[in-house]
PDB file of C-alpha atoms in Angstrom:
ATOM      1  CA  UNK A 193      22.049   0.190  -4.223  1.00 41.00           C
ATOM      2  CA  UNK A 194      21.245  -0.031  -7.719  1.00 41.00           C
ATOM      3  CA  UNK A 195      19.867  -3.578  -9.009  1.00 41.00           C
ATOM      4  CA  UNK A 196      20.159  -5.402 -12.244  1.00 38.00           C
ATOM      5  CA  UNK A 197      17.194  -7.669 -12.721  1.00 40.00           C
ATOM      6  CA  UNK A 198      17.364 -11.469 -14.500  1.00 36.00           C
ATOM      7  CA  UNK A 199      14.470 -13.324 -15.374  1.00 34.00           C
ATOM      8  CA  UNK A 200      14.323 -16.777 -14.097  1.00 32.00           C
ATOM      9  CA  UNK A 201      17.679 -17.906 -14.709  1.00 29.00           C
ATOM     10  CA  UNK A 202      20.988 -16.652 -13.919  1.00 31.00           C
ATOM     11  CA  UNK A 203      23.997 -16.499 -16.899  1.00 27.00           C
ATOM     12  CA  UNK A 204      26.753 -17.632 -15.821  1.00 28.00           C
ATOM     13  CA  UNK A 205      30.129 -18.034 -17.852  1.00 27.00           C
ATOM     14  CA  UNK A 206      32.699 -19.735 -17.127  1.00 29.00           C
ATOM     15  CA  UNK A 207      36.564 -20.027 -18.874  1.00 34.00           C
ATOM     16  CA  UNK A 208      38.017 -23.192 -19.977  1.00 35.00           C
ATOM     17  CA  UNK A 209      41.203 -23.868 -21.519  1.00 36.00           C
ATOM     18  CA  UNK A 210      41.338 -24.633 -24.938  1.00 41.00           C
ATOM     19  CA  UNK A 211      42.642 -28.286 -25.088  1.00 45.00           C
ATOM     20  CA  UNK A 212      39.831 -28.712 -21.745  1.00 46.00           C
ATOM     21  CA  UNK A 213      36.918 -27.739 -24.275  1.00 46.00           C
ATOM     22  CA  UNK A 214      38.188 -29.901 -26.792  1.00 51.00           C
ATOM     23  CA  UNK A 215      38.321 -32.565 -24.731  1.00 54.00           C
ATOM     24  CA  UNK A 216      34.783 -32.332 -23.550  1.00 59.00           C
ATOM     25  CA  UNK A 217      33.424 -31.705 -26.680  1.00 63.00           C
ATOM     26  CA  UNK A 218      34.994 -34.987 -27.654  1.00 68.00           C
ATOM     27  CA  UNK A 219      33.446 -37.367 -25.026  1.00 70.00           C
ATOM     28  CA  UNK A 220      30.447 -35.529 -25.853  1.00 66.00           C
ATOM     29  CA  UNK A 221      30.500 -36.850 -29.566  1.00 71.00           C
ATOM     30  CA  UNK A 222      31.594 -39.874 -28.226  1.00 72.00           C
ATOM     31  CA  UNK A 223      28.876 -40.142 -25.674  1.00 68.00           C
ATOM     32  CA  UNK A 224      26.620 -39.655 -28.916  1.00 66.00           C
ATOM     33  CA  UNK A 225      27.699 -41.795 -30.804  1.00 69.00           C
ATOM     34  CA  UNK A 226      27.840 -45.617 -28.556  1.00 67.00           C
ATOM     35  CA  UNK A 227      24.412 -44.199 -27.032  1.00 64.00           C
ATOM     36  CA  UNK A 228      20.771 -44.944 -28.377  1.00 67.00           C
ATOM     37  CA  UNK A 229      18.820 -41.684 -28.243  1.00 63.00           C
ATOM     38  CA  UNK A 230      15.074 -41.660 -29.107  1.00 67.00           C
ATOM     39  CA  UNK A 231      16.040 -38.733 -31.459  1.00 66.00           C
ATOM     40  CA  UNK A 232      12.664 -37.989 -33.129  1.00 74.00           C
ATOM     41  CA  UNK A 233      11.088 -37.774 -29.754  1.00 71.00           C
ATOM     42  CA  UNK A 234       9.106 -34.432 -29.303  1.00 74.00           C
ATOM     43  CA  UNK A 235      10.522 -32.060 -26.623  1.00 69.00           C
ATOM     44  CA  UNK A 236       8.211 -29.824 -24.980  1.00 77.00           C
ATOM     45  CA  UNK A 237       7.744 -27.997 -21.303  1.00 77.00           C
ATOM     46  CA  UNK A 238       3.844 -28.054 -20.047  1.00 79.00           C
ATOM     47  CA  UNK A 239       2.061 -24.450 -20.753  1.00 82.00           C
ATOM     48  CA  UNK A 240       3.030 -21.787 -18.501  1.00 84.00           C
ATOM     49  CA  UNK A 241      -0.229 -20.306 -16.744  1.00 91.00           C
ATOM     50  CA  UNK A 242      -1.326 -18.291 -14.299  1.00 95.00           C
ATOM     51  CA  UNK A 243      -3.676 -18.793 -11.711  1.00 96.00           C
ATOM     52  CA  UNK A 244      -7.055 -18.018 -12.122  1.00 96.00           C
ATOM     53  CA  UNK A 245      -8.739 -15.134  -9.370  1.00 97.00           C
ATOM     54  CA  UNK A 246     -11.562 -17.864  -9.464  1.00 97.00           C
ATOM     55  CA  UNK A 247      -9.121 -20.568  -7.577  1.00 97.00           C
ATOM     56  CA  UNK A 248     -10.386 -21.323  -4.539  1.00 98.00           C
ATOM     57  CA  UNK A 249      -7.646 -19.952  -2.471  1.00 97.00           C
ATOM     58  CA  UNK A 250      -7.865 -16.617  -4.077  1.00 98.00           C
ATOM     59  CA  UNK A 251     -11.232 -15.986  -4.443  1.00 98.00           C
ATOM     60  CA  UNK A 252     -11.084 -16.756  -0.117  1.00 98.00           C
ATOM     61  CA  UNK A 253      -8.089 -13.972  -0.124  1.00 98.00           C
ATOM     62  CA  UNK A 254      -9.919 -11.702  -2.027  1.00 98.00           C
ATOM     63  CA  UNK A 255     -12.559 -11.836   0.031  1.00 98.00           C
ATOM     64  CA  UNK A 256     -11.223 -11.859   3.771  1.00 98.00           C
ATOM     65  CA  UNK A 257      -8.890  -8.801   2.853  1.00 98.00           C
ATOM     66  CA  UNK A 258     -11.731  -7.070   0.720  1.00 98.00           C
ATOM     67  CA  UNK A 259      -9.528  -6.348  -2.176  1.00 98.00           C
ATOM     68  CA  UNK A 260     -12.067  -5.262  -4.509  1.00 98.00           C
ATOM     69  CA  UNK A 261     -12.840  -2.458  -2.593  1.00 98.00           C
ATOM     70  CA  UNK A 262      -8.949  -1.705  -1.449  1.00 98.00           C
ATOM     71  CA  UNK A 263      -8.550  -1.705  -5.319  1.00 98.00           C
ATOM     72  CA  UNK A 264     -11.370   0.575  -6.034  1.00 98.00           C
ATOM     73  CA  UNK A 265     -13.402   1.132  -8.893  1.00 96.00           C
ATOM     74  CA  UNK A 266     -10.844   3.362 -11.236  1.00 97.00           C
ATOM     75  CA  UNK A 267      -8.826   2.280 -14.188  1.00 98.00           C
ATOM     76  CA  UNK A 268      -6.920  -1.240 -13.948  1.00 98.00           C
ATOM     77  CA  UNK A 269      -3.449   0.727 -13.465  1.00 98.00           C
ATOM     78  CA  UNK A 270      -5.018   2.579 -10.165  1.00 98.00           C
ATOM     79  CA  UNK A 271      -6.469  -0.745  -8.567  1.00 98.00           C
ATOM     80  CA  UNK A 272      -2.574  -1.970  -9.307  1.00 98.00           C
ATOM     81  CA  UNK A 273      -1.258   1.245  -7.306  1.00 98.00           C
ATOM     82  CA  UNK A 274      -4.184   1.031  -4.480  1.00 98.00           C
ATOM     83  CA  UNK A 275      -2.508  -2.609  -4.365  1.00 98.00           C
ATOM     84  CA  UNK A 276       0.283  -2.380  -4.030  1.00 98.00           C
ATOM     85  CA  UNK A 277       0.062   0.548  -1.493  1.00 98.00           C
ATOM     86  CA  UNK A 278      -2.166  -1.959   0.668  1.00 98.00           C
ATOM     87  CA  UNK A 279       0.192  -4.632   1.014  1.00 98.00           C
ATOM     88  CA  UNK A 280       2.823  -2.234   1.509  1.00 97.00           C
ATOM     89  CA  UNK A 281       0.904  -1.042   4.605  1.00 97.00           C
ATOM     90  CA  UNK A 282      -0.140  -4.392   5.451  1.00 97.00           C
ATOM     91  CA  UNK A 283       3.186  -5.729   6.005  1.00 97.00           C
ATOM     92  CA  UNK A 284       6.652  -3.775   6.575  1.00 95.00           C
ATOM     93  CA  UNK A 285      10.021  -4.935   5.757  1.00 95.00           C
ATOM     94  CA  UNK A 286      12.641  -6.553   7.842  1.00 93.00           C
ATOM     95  CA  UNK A 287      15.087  -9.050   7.036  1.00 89.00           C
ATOM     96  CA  UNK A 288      13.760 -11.875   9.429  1.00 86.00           C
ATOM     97  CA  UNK A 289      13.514 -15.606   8.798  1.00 87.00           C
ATOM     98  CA  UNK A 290      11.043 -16.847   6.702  1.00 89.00           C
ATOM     99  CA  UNK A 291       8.102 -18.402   8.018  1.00 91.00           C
ATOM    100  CA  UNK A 292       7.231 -21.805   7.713  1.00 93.00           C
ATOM    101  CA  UNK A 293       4.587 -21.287   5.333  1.00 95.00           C
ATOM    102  CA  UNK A 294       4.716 -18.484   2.457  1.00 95.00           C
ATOM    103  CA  UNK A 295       1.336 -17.510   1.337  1.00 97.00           C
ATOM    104  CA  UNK A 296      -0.244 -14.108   1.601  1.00 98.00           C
ATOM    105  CA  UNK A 297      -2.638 -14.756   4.382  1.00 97.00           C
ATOM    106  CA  UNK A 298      -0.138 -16.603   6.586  1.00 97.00           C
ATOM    107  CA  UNK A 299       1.665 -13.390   5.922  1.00 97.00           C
ATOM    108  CA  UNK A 300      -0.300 -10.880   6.300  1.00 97.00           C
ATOM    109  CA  UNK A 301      -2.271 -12.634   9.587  1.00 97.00           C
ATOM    110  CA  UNK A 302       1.059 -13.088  11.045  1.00 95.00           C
ATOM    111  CA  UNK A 303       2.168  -9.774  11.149  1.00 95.00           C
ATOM    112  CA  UNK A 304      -1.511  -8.827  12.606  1.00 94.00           C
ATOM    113  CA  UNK A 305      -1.261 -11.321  15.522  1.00 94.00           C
ATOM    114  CA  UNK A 306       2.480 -11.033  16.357  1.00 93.00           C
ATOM    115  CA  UNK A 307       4.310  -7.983  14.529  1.00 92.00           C
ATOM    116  CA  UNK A 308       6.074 -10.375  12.662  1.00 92.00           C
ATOM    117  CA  UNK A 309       7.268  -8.089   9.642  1.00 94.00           C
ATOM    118  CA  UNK A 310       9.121  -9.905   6.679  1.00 95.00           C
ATOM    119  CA  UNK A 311      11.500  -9.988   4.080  1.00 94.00           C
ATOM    120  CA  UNK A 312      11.276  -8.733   0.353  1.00 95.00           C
ATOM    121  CA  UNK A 313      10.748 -12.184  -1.101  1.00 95.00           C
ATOM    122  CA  UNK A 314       7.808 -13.008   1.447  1.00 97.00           C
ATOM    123  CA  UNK A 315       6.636  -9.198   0.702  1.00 97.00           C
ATOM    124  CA  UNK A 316       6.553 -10.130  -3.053  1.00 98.00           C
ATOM    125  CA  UNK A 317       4.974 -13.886  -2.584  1.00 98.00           C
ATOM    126  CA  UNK A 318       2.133 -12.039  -0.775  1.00 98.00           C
ATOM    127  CA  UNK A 319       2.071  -9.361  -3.431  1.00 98.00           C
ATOM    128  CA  UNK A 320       1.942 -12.128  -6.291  1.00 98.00           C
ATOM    129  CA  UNK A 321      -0.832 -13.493  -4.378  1.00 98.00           C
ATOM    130  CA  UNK A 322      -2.748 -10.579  -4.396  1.00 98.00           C
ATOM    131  CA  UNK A 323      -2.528  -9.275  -8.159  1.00 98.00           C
ATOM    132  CA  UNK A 324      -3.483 -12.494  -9.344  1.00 98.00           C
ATOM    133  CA  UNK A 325      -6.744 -12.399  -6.894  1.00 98.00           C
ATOM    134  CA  UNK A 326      -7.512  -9.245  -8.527  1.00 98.00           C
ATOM    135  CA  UNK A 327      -7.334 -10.815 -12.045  1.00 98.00           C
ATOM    136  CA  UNK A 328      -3.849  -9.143 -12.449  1.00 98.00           C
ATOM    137  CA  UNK A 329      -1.300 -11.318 -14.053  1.00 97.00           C
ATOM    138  CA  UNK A 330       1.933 -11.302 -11.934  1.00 97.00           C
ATOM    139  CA  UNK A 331       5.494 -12.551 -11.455  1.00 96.00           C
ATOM    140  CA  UNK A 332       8.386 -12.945  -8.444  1.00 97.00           C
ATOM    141  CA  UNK A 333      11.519 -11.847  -9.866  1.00 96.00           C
ATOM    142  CA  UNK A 334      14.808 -12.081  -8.007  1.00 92.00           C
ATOM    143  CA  UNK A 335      17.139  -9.183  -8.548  1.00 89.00           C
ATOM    144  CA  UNK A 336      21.073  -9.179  -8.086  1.00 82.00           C
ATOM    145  CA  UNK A 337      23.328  -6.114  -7.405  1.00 76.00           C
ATOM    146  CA  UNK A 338      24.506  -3.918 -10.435  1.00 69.00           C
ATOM    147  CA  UNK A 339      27.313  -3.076  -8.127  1.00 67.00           C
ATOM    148  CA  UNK A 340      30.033  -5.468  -7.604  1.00 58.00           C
ATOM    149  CA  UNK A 341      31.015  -4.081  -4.029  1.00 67.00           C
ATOM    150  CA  UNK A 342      27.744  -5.987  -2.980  1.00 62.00           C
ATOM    151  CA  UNK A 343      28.602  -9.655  -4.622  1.00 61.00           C
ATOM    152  CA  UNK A 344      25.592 -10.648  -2.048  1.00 67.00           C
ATOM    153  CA  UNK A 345      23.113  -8.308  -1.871  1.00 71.00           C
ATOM    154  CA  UNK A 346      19.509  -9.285  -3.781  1.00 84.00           C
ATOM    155  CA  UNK A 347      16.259  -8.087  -3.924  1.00 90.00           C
ATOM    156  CA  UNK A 348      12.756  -9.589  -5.018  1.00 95.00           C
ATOM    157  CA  UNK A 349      10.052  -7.856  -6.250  1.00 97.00           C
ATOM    158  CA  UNK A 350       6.913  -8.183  -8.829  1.00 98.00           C
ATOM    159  CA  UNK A 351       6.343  -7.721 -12.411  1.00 98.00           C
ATOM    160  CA  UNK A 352       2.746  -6.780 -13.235  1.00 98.00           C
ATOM    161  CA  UNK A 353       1.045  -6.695 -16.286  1.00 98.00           C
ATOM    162  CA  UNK A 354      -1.195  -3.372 -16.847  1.00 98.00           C
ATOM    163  CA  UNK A 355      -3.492  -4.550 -19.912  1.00 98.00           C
ATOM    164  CA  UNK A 356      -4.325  -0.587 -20.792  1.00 98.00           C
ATOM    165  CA  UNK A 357      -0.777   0.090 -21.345  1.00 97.00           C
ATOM    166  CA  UNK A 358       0.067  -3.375 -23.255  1.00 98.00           C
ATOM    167  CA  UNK A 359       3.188  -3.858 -20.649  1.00 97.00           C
ATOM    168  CA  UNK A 360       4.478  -5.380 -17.494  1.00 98.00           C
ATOM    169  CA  UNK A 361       5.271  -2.950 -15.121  1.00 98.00           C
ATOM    170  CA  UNK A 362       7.908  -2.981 -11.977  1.00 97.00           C
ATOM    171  CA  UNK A 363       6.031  -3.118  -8.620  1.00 98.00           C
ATOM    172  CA  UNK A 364       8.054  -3.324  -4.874  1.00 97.00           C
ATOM    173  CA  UNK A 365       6.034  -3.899  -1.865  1.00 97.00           C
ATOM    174  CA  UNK A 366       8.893  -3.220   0.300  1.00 96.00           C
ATOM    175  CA  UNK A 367       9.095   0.733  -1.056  1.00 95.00           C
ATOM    176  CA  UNK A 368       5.653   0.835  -2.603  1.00 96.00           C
ATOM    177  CA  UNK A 369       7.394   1.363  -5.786  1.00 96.00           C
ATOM    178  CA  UNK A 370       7.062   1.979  -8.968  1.00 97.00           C
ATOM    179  CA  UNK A 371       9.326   3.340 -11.585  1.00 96.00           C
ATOM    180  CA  UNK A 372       9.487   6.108 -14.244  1.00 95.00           C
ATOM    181  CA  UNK A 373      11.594   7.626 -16.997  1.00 94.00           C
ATOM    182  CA  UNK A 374      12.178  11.061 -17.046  1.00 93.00           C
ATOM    183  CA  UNK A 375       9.110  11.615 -19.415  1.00 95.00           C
ATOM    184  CA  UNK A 376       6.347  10.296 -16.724  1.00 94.00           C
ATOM    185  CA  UNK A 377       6.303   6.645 -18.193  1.00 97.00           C
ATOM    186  CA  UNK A 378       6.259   3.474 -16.271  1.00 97.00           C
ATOM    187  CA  UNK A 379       8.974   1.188 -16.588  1.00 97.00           C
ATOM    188  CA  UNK A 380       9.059  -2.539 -16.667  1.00 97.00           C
ATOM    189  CA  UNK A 381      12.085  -4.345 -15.670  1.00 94.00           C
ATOM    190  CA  UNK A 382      13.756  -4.918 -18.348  1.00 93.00           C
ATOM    191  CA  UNK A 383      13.748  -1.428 -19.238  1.00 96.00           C
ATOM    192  CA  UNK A 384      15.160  -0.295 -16.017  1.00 93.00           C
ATOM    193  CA  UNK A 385      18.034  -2.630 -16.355  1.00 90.00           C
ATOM    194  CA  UNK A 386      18.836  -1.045 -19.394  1.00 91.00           C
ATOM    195  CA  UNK A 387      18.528   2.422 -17.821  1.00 91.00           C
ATOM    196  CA  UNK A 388      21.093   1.506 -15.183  1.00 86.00           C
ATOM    197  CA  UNK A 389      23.679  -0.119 -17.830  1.00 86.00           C
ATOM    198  CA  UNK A 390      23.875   3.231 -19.788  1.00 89.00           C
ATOM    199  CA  UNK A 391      23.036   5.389 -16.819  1.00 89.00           C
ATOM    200  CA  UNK A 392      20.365   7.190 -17.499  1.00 92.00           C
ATOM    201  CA  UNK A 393      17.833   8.339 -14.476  1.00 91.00           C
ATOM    202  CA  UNK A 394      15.244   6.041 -12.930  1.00 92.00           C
ATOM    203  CA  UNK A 395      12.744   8.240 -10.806  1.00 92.00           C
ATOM    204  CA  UNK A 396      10.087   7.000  -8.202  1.00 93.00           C
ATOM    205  CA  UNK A 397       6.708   7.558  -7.488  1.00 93.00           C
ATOM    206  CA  UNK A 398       5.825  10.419  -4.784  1.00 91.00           C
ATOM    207  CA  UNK A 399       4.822   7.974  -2.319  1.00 93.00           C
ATOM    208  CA  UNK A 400       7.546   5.465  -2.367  1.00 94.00           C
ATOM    209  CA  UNK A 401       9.013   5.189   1.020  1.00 93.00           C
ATOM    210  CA  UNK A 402      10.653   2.884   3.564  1.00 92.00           C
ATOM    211  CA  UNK A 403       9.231   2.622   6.952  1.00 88.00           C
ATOM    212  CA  UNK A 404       7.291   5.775   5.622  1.00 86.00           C
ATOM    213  CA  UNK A 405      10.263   7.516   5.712  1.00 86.00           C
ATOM    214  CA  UNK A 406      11.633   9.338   2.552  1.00 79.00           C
ATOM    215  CA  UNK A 407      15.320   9.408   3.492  1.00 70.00           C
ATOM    216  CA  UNK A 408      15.324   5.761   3.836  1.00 64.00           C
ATOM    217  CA  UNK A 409      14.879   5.164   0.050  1.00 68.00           C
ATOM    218  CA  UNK A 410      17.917   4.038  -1.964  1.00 61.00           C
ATOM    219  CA  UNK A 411      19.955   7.548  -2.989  1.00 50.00           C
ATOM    220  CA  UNK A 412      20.569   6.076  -6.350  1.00 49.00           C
ATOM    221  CA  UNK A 413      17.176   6.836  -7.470  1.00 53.00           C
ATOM    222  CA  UNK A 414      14.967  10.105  -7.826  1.00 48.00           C
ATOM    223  CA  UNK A 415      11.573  11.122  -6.976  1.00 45.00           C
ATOM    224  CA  UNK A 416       9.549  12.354  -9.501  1.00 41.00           C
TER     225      UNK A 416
END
């Protein structure tokens, strides 16, 4: 299945009749108008951050799991790939119910004690969780179907952000995935959706897999 990835917010649209959307942007000026609005007051949202690897919390993940070492000592895109090929060890896929509480070690542990695998949005909390340990800014994004057949299909995985190539990058946990174009380069999210809409090829990485098993990857995408 191919998937068509939004950022935070989904766009909806929706059709009114013409005399409808008159009419509502009527009361609208009319709500305006009888109500007293504090109209010089400053509109703002707090500053989006991410968390520190020195949080508490992480540092303690970072440290039970040994992550500097699963990362390595190379270049800061092959401690992403050593990552991301840990926790897609770690933890396989299945589409179970989430667990009470979604953090990476309640994840991970659970899986260790009971061979409790989990879904892709778990996969990618724990995933999040373990980029930004690693000092690797990181993001969940939720991912709807390209193909209408599949009205309620979805997918989550991560965006990280390699500082040597000056880009966010598209990481799944579930496949240990990353993406290409057909020259070699790695694509971030945005740029994949944009591959799909004019259908040009996506390719994988060699050792994306399902269940470490080849055939099980989605047939609308390539190896490279």
């Amino acid at each position: 299945m191919r998937w068509i990835c939004l950022f935070f917010s989904c766009l909806s649209i929706f059709h009114y009749a013409q005399d409808d959307h008159q009419a509502d942007t009527g009361r609208y000026r009319l709500l305006l108008a009888e109500s007293t609005y504090a109209r010089n007051q400053p509109q703002g949202f707090p500053d989006f951050t991410y968390q520190r690897p020195e949080n508490q919390y992480l540092t303690d993940l970072r440290q039970r799991y040994h992550l500097e070492q699963v990362a390595g000592k190379g270049p800061d895109l092959s401690k992403v790939i050593n990552l991301l090929q840990w926790m897609h060890d770690a933890v396989p896929h299945e589409d179970e119910d989430n667990l009470p509480v979604l953090n990476a070690q309640n994840i991970i542990d659970t899986y260790s004690r009971n061979g409790l695998a989990q879904g892709c949005y778990p996969l990618a909390i724990a995933m999040n969780e373990i980029f930004l340990s690693m000092g690797f800014i990181s993001r969940i994004v939720i991912c709807f179907p390209a193909d209408a057949d599949h009205p309620n299909g979805g997918h989550v995985i991560n965006s990280v952000y390699i500082p040597s190539l000056g880009k966010w990058i598209w990481a799944d946990p579930q496949y240990n995935a990353v993406l290409y174009n057909e020259n070699g380069n790695l694509l971030g999210i945005e740029e994949v959706r944009k591959r799909i809409i004019f259908k040009k090829p996506v390719f994988l990485n060699s050792k994306a897999n399902y269940h470490h098993e080849k055939s099980a990857l989605p047939t609308t995408l390539m190896n490279l």
